[in-house]
Short mmCIF file of C-alpha atoms and ligand atoms in Angstrom, two decimals:
data_model
loop_
_atom_site.label_atom_id
_atom_site.label_comp_id
_atom_site.label_asym_id
_atom_site.label_seq_id
_atom_site.Cartn_x
_atom_site.Cartn_y
_atom_site.Cartn_z
CA MET A 1 -0.06 0.12 -0.18
CA ARG A 2 2.73 2.50 0.72
CA ASP A 3 4.13 2.24 -2.57
CA PHE A 4 0.98 2.18 -4.10
CA LEU A 5 0.09 5.43 -2.57
CA ARG A 6 3.83 6.87 -3.15
CA GLY A 7 3.29 6.19 -6.74
CA LEU A 8 0.03 8.49 -7.15
CA PRO A 9 0.65 11.79 -8.59
CA VAL A 10 -0.24 15.16 -6.33
CA PHE A 11 -0.22 18.48 -7.67
CA ALA A 12 0.23 17.15 -11.02
CA GLY A 13 0.07 19.56 -14.10
CA ASP A 14 0.62 23.50 -14.33
CA LEU A 15 -0.98 25.20 -11.19
CA PRO A 16 -1.42 28.59 -10.54
CA VAL A 17 0.75 30.92 -8.72
CA PHE A 18 -0.63 32.82 -5.71
CA ASP A 19 0.19 36.33 -5.81
CA THR A 20 -0.72 37.69 -2.51
CA ASP A 21 -0.27 41.12 -3.13
CA LYS A 22 -3.05 41.07 -5.72
CA ALA A 23 -5.43 39.04 -3.42
CA PRO A 24 -8.43 41.03 -2.37
CA GLU A 25 -8.89 42.19 1.39
CA ARG A 26 -12.26 39.98 2.09
CA PRO A 27 -11.38 36.23 1.95
CA ASP A 28 -15.20 35.66 0.47
CA GLU A 29 -14.06 37.65 -2.42
CA LEU A 30 -10.70 35.49 -3.15
CA PHE A 31 -12.79 32.51 -2.48
CA ALA A 32 -15.54 33.33 -5.35
CA ALA A 33 -12.76 34.10 -7.44
CA TRP A 34 -11.00 30.78 -7.00
CA LEU A 35 -14.32 29.18 -7.25
CA ALA A 36 -15.17 30.33 -10.79
CA GLU A 37 -11.37 29.53 -11.83
CA ALA A 38 -11.97 26.12 -10.47
CA VAL A 39 -15.36 25.64 -12.71
CA ASP A 40 -13.37 26.94 -15.51
CA ALA A 41 -10.61 24.32 -14.95
CA GLY A 42 -13.39 21.45 -14.87
CA VAL A 43 -13.49 20.66 -11.16
CA ARG A 44 -16.68 18.77 -10.48
CA GLU A 45 -18.82 19.52 -7.76
CA PRO A 46 -16.35 22.54 -6.45
CA HIS A 47 -19.05 23.71 -4.05
CA ALA A 48 -18.88 20.16 -1.86
CA MET A 49 -16.91 20.97 1.22
CA THR A 50 -16.01 18.89 4.42
CA LEU A 51 -17.62 20.39 7.27
CA SER A 52 -16.01 19.44 10.42
CA THR A 53 -17.44 19.88 14.04
CA VAL A 54 -16.71 18.75 17.33
CA GLY A 55 -18.48 15.74 18.85
CA ALA A 56 -19.93 15.07 22.22
CA ASP A 57 -17.01 12.84 22.94
CA GLY A 58 -14.61 15.75 22.11
CA ILE A 59 -13.85 13.99 18.65
CA PRO A 60 -13.95 15.81 15.66
CA ALA A 61 -16.74 14.51 13.09
CA ALA A 62 -16.44 15.46 9.56
CA ARG A 63 -18.60 15.05 6.40
CA VAL A 64 -19.52 16.49 2.81
CA LEU A 65 -21.93 18.99 2.27
CA ILE A 66 -22.82 21.23 -0.51
CA LEU A 67 -21.95 25.48 0.08
CA LYS A 68 -25.04 27.27 -0.30
CA ASN A 69 -23.71 30.65 -0.40
CA VAL A 70 -20.85 32.82 0.44
CA ASP A 71 -20.66 36.37 1.27
CA GLU A 72 -19.44 39.09 3.51
CA HIS A 73 -21.15 37.14 6.30
CA GLY A 74 -19.67 33.86 5.91
CA TRP A 75 -20.09 30.34 4.18
CA GLN A 76 -23.46 29.00 4.31
CA PHE A 77 -24.81 25.34 4.39
CA ALA A 78 -27.88 23.65 4.99
CA ALA A 79 -28.38 20.79 7.69
CA HIS A 80 -30.99 19.53 9.81
CA ALA A 81 -31.11 20.62 13.36
CA ASP A 82 -31.58 17.10 14.51
CA SER A 83 -28.58 15.39 12.48
CA PRO A 84 -25.57 14.42 14.60
CA LYS A 85 -23.97 17.55 12.87
CA GLY A 86 -26.78 20.03 14.16
CA GLN A 87 -26.42 18.41 17.52
CA ASP A 88 -22.88 18.85 17.51
CA LEU A 89 -23.25 22.45 16.34
CA ALA A 90 -25.84 23.17 19.04
CA ARG A 91 -23.21 21.92 21.77
CA HIS A 92 -20.42 23.68 20.30
CA PRO A 93 -21.33 26.12 17.74
CA ALA A 94 -18.09 26.08 15.75
CA ALA A 95 -16.63 24.39 12.66
CA ALA A 96 -14.15 23.90 10.00
CA LEU A 97 -14.75 23.61 6.60
CA THR A 98 -12.44 22.24 3.96
CA PHE A 99 -12.50 22.39 0.08
CA TYR A 100 -9.87 20.77 -2.22
CA TRP A 101 -9.94 21.75 -6.22
CA PRO A 102 -7.44 19.37 -7.33
CA ALA A 103 -6.95 20.61 -10.97
CA ARG A 104 -6.27 24.16 -9.32
CA GLY A 105 -3.81 22.55 -6.44
CA ARG A 106 -6.00 24.67 -4.15
CA GLN A 107 -7.03 23.91 -0.40
CA ILE A 108 -9.49 26.46 1.03
CA ARG A 109 -9.55 26.18 4.90
CA VAL A 110 -12.36 28.06 6.78
CA ARG A 111 -12.94 28.10 10.60
CA GLY A 112 -14.92 30.05 13.08
CA PRO A 113 -18.23 30.27 14.90
CA VAL A 114 -21.63 29.02 13.25
CA ARG A 115 -24.52 30.61 13.70
CA PRO A 116 -27.97 29.44 12.35
CA GLU A 117 -29.76 31.47 9.95
CA PRO A 118 -33.03 33.37 10.79
CA ALA A 119 -36.32 30.91 10.11
CA ASP A 120 -37.73 32.81 7.16
CA ARG A 121 -34.22 32.62 5.59
CA SER A 122 -33.86 28.44 6.45
CA ALA A 123 -37.72 28.28 5.01
CA ALA A 124 -36.66 30.36 1.93
CA ASP A 125 -33.82 28.05 1.20
CA PHE A 126 -35.92 25.01 1.75
CA LEU A 127 -38.71 25.95 -0.34
CA ALA A 128 -36.23 26.68 -3.10
CA ARG A 129 -35.16 22.91 -3.46
CA PRO A 130 -36.70 20.61 -5.94
CA PRO A 131 -39.92 18.27 -4.27
CA GLY A 132 -38.14 15.32 -3.78
CA SER A 133 -35.07 16.98 -1.76
CA ARG A 134 -37.73 18.43 0.27
CA ALA A 135 -39.73 15.58 1.04
CA GLU A 136 -36.47 13.52 2.07
CA ALA A 137 -34.98 16.60 3.87
CA SER A 138 -38.30 17.09 5.94
CA ILE A 139 -38.32 13.38 7.09
CA GLY A 140 -35.04 14.07 9.41
CA ARG A 141 -33.57 10.87 10.85
CA GLN A 142 -30.10 11.70 9.12
CA SER A 143 -27.54 8.91 10.21
CA ARG A 144 -29.96 7.16 12.21
CA VAL A 145 -30.03 3.12 11.56
CA LEU A 146 -32.68 1.77 9.56
CA PRO A 147 -34.25 -1.52 9.85
CA ASP A 148 -34.77 -1.64 6.05
CA ARG A 149 -34.96 0.17 2.89
CA ARG A 150 -38.87 -0.06 2.79
CA THR A 151 -38.96 1.87 5.99
CA LEU A 152 -37.42 5.11 4.22
CA ASP A 153 -39.77 4.54 1.37
CA ALA A 154 -42.61 4.54 3.76
CA ALA A 155 -41.74 7.87 5.18
CA VAL A 156 -40.59 9.85 2.16
CA GLU A 157 -44.13 8.80 0.53
CA PRO A 158 -46.48 10.74 2.68
CA ALA A 159 -43.84 13.50 2.81
CA ARG A 160 -43.81 13.87 -0.82
CA ARG A 161 -47.89 14.02 -0.93
C1 FMN B 201 -21.57 15.18 -2.32
C2 FMN B 201 -22.57 15.44 -1.04
C3 FMN B 201 -23.27 16.38 -0.68
C4 FMN B 201 -23.91 16.45 0.44
N1 FMN B 201 -24.63 17.76 0.98
C5 FMN B 201 -25.22 17.81 2.02
C6 FMN B 201 -26.09 18.96 2.52
O1 FMN B 201 -25.79 19.98 1.65
N2 FMN B 201 -26.59 18.78 3.77
C7 FMN B 201 -26.38 17.49 4.56
O2 FMN B 201 -27.09 17.71 5.45
N3 FMN B 201 -25.93 16.43 4.02
C8 FMN B 201 -25.43 16.22 2.92
N4 FMN B 201 -24.77 15.48 2.39
C9 FMN B 201 -24.68 14.37 3.47
C10 FMN B 201 -23.69 14.40 4.63
O3 FMN B 201 -22.50 14.12 3.96
C11 FMN B 201 -23.84 13.63 5.90
O4 FMN B 201 -23.64 12.21 5.17
C12 FMN B 201 -25.35 13.64 6.35
O5 FMN B 201 -25.50 15.17 6.39
C13 FMN B 201 -25.17 13.13 7.68
O6 FMN B 201 -24.26 13.77 8.21
P1 FMN B 201 -24.23 13.77 10.23
O7 FMN B 201 -24.62 12.42 10.43
O8 FMN B 201 -23.09 14.20 10.27
O9 FMN B 201 -25.14 14.64 10.71
C14 FMN B 201 -23.76 15.52 1.40
C15 FMN B 201 -23.20 14.35 1.03
C16 FMN B 201 -22.43 14.26 -0.24
C17 FMN B 201 -21.66 13.15 -0.57
#
């Protein structure tokens, strides 16, 4: 395995130089510019990011989420409050985000406090999703063990209706 891993390329190809003198003052503006470059470079799902939280046992927990927005107020994601990550954030409202865009050789690391959006903005985000995704999100129960697939389908159907 060690040799196999050593044989895999990293930082392959022509990568951009980071000229810090030309970087904007605000990190969200630099992020937006780099995100556009990542899209142009063909990075798939550049808005997928790892959200790391602090678990109740003090051990970090991480999972992939989709970035919903970024502006001068910060990086925004959508998650169920009852999910393990939602519970982590209720207990310890701070997190880290990590993006990696291989075609640009760029990693973006963000860390800081996490605040819930006002209810009306969360509702607007929810209502903007396709019906199927709203139905699945409204069930909750993220990461809880299901006895079988039919239990999930049985819960989705009334939510979809
Ligand atoms: C590409 C991708 C995008 C995802 N986007 C989200 C998302 O935006 N919100 C979300 O709650 N879960 C998303 N998930 C699922 C999470 O990774 C995770 O499995 C789920 O939220 C449960 O996490 P938790 O048990 O830590 O709460 C996504 C998974 C993948 C692979």
